[in-house]
């Protein structure tokens, strides 16, 4: 604790003297407006404070008071369906109180103090039981989708239950249980505070083994992310980073979504706010908003709070993971977070690293993504929870040598590379298939093989091989023209065109196309490859290429994305069509007139 | 009581360092009195104990160490607003420079504004018809959007911006509207082009102009867009008007910002621009949009739609100014030198252009059911025609397949008939879409993959398209 006076104001950074008793990363209240700030450097009794609100009008001599607490957020019922700013102030409540604009010095708890929650205690508990961090005291049905488990906070490591929880209606500040520890009796409330920069403890990390199913064909089939995995989406503006993040927030099979809008457009958050309550979870029929927490520090909100917003978001996600849920965090965009660090670093007059970013940028980024994972959570029953983190990066000019991209690629396992050219052609999602990668294929192979289709991996590898071959062939065509290709190669080009246009391309705005289940993804790719195999065989039997290019079934293939999930049998019909039509065409040839191309082939052979 | 200081210690570029100041605050407005009595304004950039760093909007020429006086005014830079600002011309700081009477302020507003709470916004969905096919059809402008024009030196961005200002309407909705025009460092002639255009069309009485010309003080440009946006916010959200804000040229604004940053010896980001350029631009671009009304589900009457114009140095889209702008704005309209050389006006290259709000601003209730799919088909077909064109350059036209040739012809017709239009040609959205369908008859039916069959049945003309020329 300490109380001092401002001596310097430079943008979001202020320096205060007389702060000898304060500690690093403690929260300070600045001026009589009581703006919230955090101590980020100490020199003797001078504290350097990053202020989370606009500092206009502040000057030397005004009072600064440190609170003795690190920057913490409140964890408890009421988080879901909320929209918070970077330091967990509820924006909807601020709107109700302050109107359209965000004013300064608003002091507001993250959780509604007056809301009542119906609490159902854990029936197995008895007074006198040994109890420890992570043990479940009871449950609250927070939304129709999500049961909020009230756990013993990690700060109470071990103790004896002296007052067991009772059924009833509680507010967040009410005590539900008492635990005797070595330090005395601890009250457990419905909520607790946790410092955002400290990751919540777990028993142990595990290797990921299940995919986070997103319904996006290019992701699930070619570049899957696991539950508890990390992924990054870098790309120039207009390539569709935000649409991908929104699609994942809508359709991925995580149970909880934490969406961090970090330094991005205000309207994008509004879009989520207006759309999610209308979107319905297919499994339960309840609005998707009921599983979502939003953190919004839009680009016009104070820059220092942007730095905090990613930590606020990931801490909320960890809290739900501790309950045993599969949680996905979307951070859009981590570049803005890095730029906020750069701005503070510049004002602290630190020696810059690459591109003016501070030298600790890579370690901060690594530390952030490393909080993801599949873990055994604290608590008796050894719950398994996962937290996946998907971060967008906005490199200047789409240049992947950007320090933020490079530092991110060092730690994440999945790279979805967005490409300008694809976006220009309105091929969405504009994920480039040649430069993207996923390092989870090995972890997930068993799942796909056993739970979806045995041939999944095989098919994916074949399709990927064809796409790589296409790139080589296109190079060749550019140099010497299409005529120089063999018929087999022409078939490959037809197939890859079909993979690109009928499989990889997926419209986020077409209700029938926005989401594809794994089995349908498999069937779609299967159809394309089946046609490919049949055509190659037909070519080997000297069927002329042009007869294979205008097969009527191709029309059906272009429409197969619209086949409803409930009618997957119709893929069998397409397979049959392929078989009969290719056979017919080959047959025509054998009985028909002499073909020029067929003749050519004979010479080549 | 205002204290006067004569304790200037250092003067460098647009900055003045003042010593022994007792009381000053960050972002405070100061008044500087030169030895000859001239008054200039500035703002506080940094306070460090008794030292205060001040940025002078009108430059430091003539400021001396001994006699110049500095007064702190205890408030930020403010703009006096009232409904009478319509039809008037102001300088970059908001002082009238036409011969009209003084503005009697209804209120004074801090030009920095406050951030809009994202929870208080309404997602923009209302289609604005600009009468320009390349915009309406493919990169649709929506009320409350911020859609910049990325241009280059010598390209007709002024003409296009003026045409949009002239023609923009929301079909079927009559409402009070106004235009706020902010000129930053542009030439007299360019500014005059707009003023004359507003006068000729009789729009002048609904226009507010903030003019900082190329030979006006550079640092004043930092305040100009903020002053203009403050006027826009007042007209939109307090007077219920639909405001179109044209800001040109943002590149000059950014250069002024760089000048201050360099004078402060800050660590530069890319190309010498300060690291906070993104945040700084965002605080302006984000002042566009629609707000919630008083009752649940209602929209507050009034809106701000922004069309910032910026010139890309060397036509480079990855230059920090267009790059950071593109990350904040909801799309971009890109003008292209090659099209311009071909004599096509407006020379909009639709492929890298984008309107992020398009998909929710168009469709059955807003424009027409087939709009989105036609647009996507035109995009992908035009992209294909460009690929074919490249191929033709390498291999010669003889090597092209029949389909390729069809696409190539389509590409030419697309540029010559769809993109190309006259300066005063105002096409309705139906005309634009009909034209699009007409062009689609030029490519094989099997290549129309982005449009549902029912729409093709309903809209694709059954005859062959008339040949080009």
PDB file of N, CA and C in Angstrom, chain B residues 17 37 39 41 67 108 134 180 226 233 255 306 314 344 356 363 380 425 432 441 466:
ATOM      1  N   UNK B  17       9.080  23.655 -25.038  1.00  0.00           N
ATOM      2  CA  UNK B  17       9.235  23.118 -23.689  1.00  0.00           C
ATOM      3  C   UNK B  17       9.233  24.276 -22.710  1.00  0.00           C
ATOM      4  N   UNK B  37       2.105  40.104 -30.440  1.00  0.00           N
ATOM      5  CA  UNK B  37       0.707  40.086 -30.042  1.00  0.00           C
ATOM      6  C   UNK B  37      -0.118  38.998 -30.694  1.00  0.00           C
ATOM      7  N   UNK B  39      -1.844  35.549 -31.441  1.00  0.00           N
ATOM      8  CA  UNK B  39      -2.239  34.455 -30.543  1.00  0.00           C
ATOM      9  C   UNK B  39      -2.227  33.133 -31.291  1.00  0.00           C
ATOM     10  N   UNK B  41      -2.583  28.643 -30.687  1.00  0.00           N
ATOM     11  CA  UNK B  41      -3.039  27.639 -29.737  1.00  0.00           C
ATOM     12  C   UNK B  41      -2.184  26.374 -29.793  1.00  0.00           C
ATOM     13  N   UNK B  67      10.342  36.558 -24.780  1.00  0.00           N
ATOM     14  CA  UNK B  67       9.144  37.373 -24.562  1.00  0.00           C
ATOM     15  C   UNK B  67       7.810  36.648 -24.760  1.00  0.00           C
ATOM     16  N   UNK B 108     -20.361  23.679 -26.085  1.00  0.00           N
ATOM     17  CA  UNK B 108     -18.987  23.480 -26.525  1.00  0.00           C
ATOM     18  C   UNK B 108     -18.613  22.030 -26.262  1.00  0.00           C
ATOM     19  N   UNK B 134     -19.892  -0.210 -59.249  1.00  0.00           N
ATOM     20  CA  UNK B 134     -18.802  -0.958 -58.630  1.00  0.00           C
ATOM     21  C   UNK B 134     -18.916  -0.928 -57.111  1.00  0.00           C
ATOM     22  N   UNK B 180     -20.389  16.491 -43.705  1.00  0.00           N
ATOM     23  CA  UNK B 180     -19.295  17.187 -43.037  1.00  0.00           C
ATOM     24  C   UNK B 180     -18.041  16.890 -43.842  1.00  0.00           C
ATOM     25  N   UNK B 226     -10.714  15.613 -36.071  1.00  0.00           N
ATOM     26  CA  UNK B 226     -11.420  15.486 -34.787  1.00  0.00           C
ATOM     27  C   UNK B 226     -12.475  16.584 -34.647  1.00  0.00           C
ATOM     28  N   UNK B 233     -20.819  14.342 -34.928  1.00  0.00           N
ATOM     29  CA  UNK B 233     -21.496  13.694 -33.805  1.00  0.00           C
ATOM     30  C   UNK B 233     -22.634  14.547 -33.279  1.00  0.00           C
ATOM     31  N   UNK B 255       1.110  12.288 -41.802  1.00  0.00           N
ATOM     32  CA  UNK B 255       2.431  12.905 -41.896  1.00  0.00           C
ATOM     33  C   UNK B 255       2.619  13.979 -40.829  1.00  0.00           C
ATOM     34  N   UNK B 306     -18.649   7.341 -42.699  1.00  0.00           N
ATOM     35  CA  UNK B 306     -17.379   8.004 -43.017  1.00  0.00           C
ATOM     36  C   UNK B 306     -16.816   7.527 -44.349  1.00  0.00           C
ATOM     37  N   UNK B 314       3.199   5.803 -53.561  1.00  0.00           N
ATOM     38  CA  UNK B 314       3.700   4.833 -54.526  1.00  0.00           C
ATOM     39  C   UNK B 314       2.675   3.729 -54.821  1.00  0.00           C
ATOM     40  N   UNK B 344     -10.961   4.412 -67.772  1.00  0.00           N
ATOM     41  CA  UNK B 344     -12.179   3.978 -67.092  1.00  0.00           C
ATOM     42  C   UNK B 344     -12.406   4.820 -65.844  1.00  0.00           C
ATOM     43  N   UNK B 356     -17.060  -4.775 -45.803  1.00  0.00           N
ATOM     44  CA  UNK B 356     -17.291  -5.821 -44.812  1.00  0.00           C
ATOM     45  C   UNK B 356     -18.743  -5.888 -44.374  1.00  0.00           C
ATOM     46  N   UNK B 363     -29.708  -7.970 -49.830  1.00  0.00           N
ATOM     47  CA  UNK B 363     -30.555  -9.157 -49.808  1.00  0.00           C
ATOM     48  C   UNK B 363     -32.016  -8.783 -49.976  1.00  0.00           C
ATOM     49  N   UNK B 380     -15.843 -13.643 -58.794  1.00  0.00           N
ATOM     50  CA  UNK B 380     -14.997 -14.781 -59.145  1.00  0.00           C
ATOM     51  C   UNK B 380     -14.805 -14.845 -60.656  1.00  0.00           C
ATOM     52  N   UNK B 425     -23.641   9.891 -63.842  1.00  0.00           N
ATOM     53  CA  UNK B 425     -24.553   8.769 -64.073  1.00  0.00           C
ATOM     54  C   UNK B 425     -24.943   8.157 -62.733  1.00  0.00           C
ATOM     55  N   UNK B 432     -28.052  -1.723 -61.802  1.00  0.00           N
ATOM     56  CA  UNK B 432     -26.746  -2.335 -61.591  1.00  0.00           C
ATOM     57  C   UNK B 432     -26.843  -3.854 -61.666  1.00  0.00           C
ATOM     58  N   UNK B 441     -24.320 -13.482 -69.045  1.00  0.00           N
ATOM     59  CA  UNK B 441     -24.689 -14.307 -70.199  1.00  0.00           C
ATOM     60  C   UNK B 441     -23.470 -14.583 -71.076  1.00  0.00           C
ATOM     61  N   UNK B 466     -25.679  -8.463 -76.058  1.00  0.00           N
ATOM     62  CA  UNK B 466     -25.207  -7.728 -77.234  1.00  0.00           C
ATOM     63  C   UNK B 466     -23.678  -7.600 -77.157  1.00  0.00           C
TER      64      UNK B 466
END
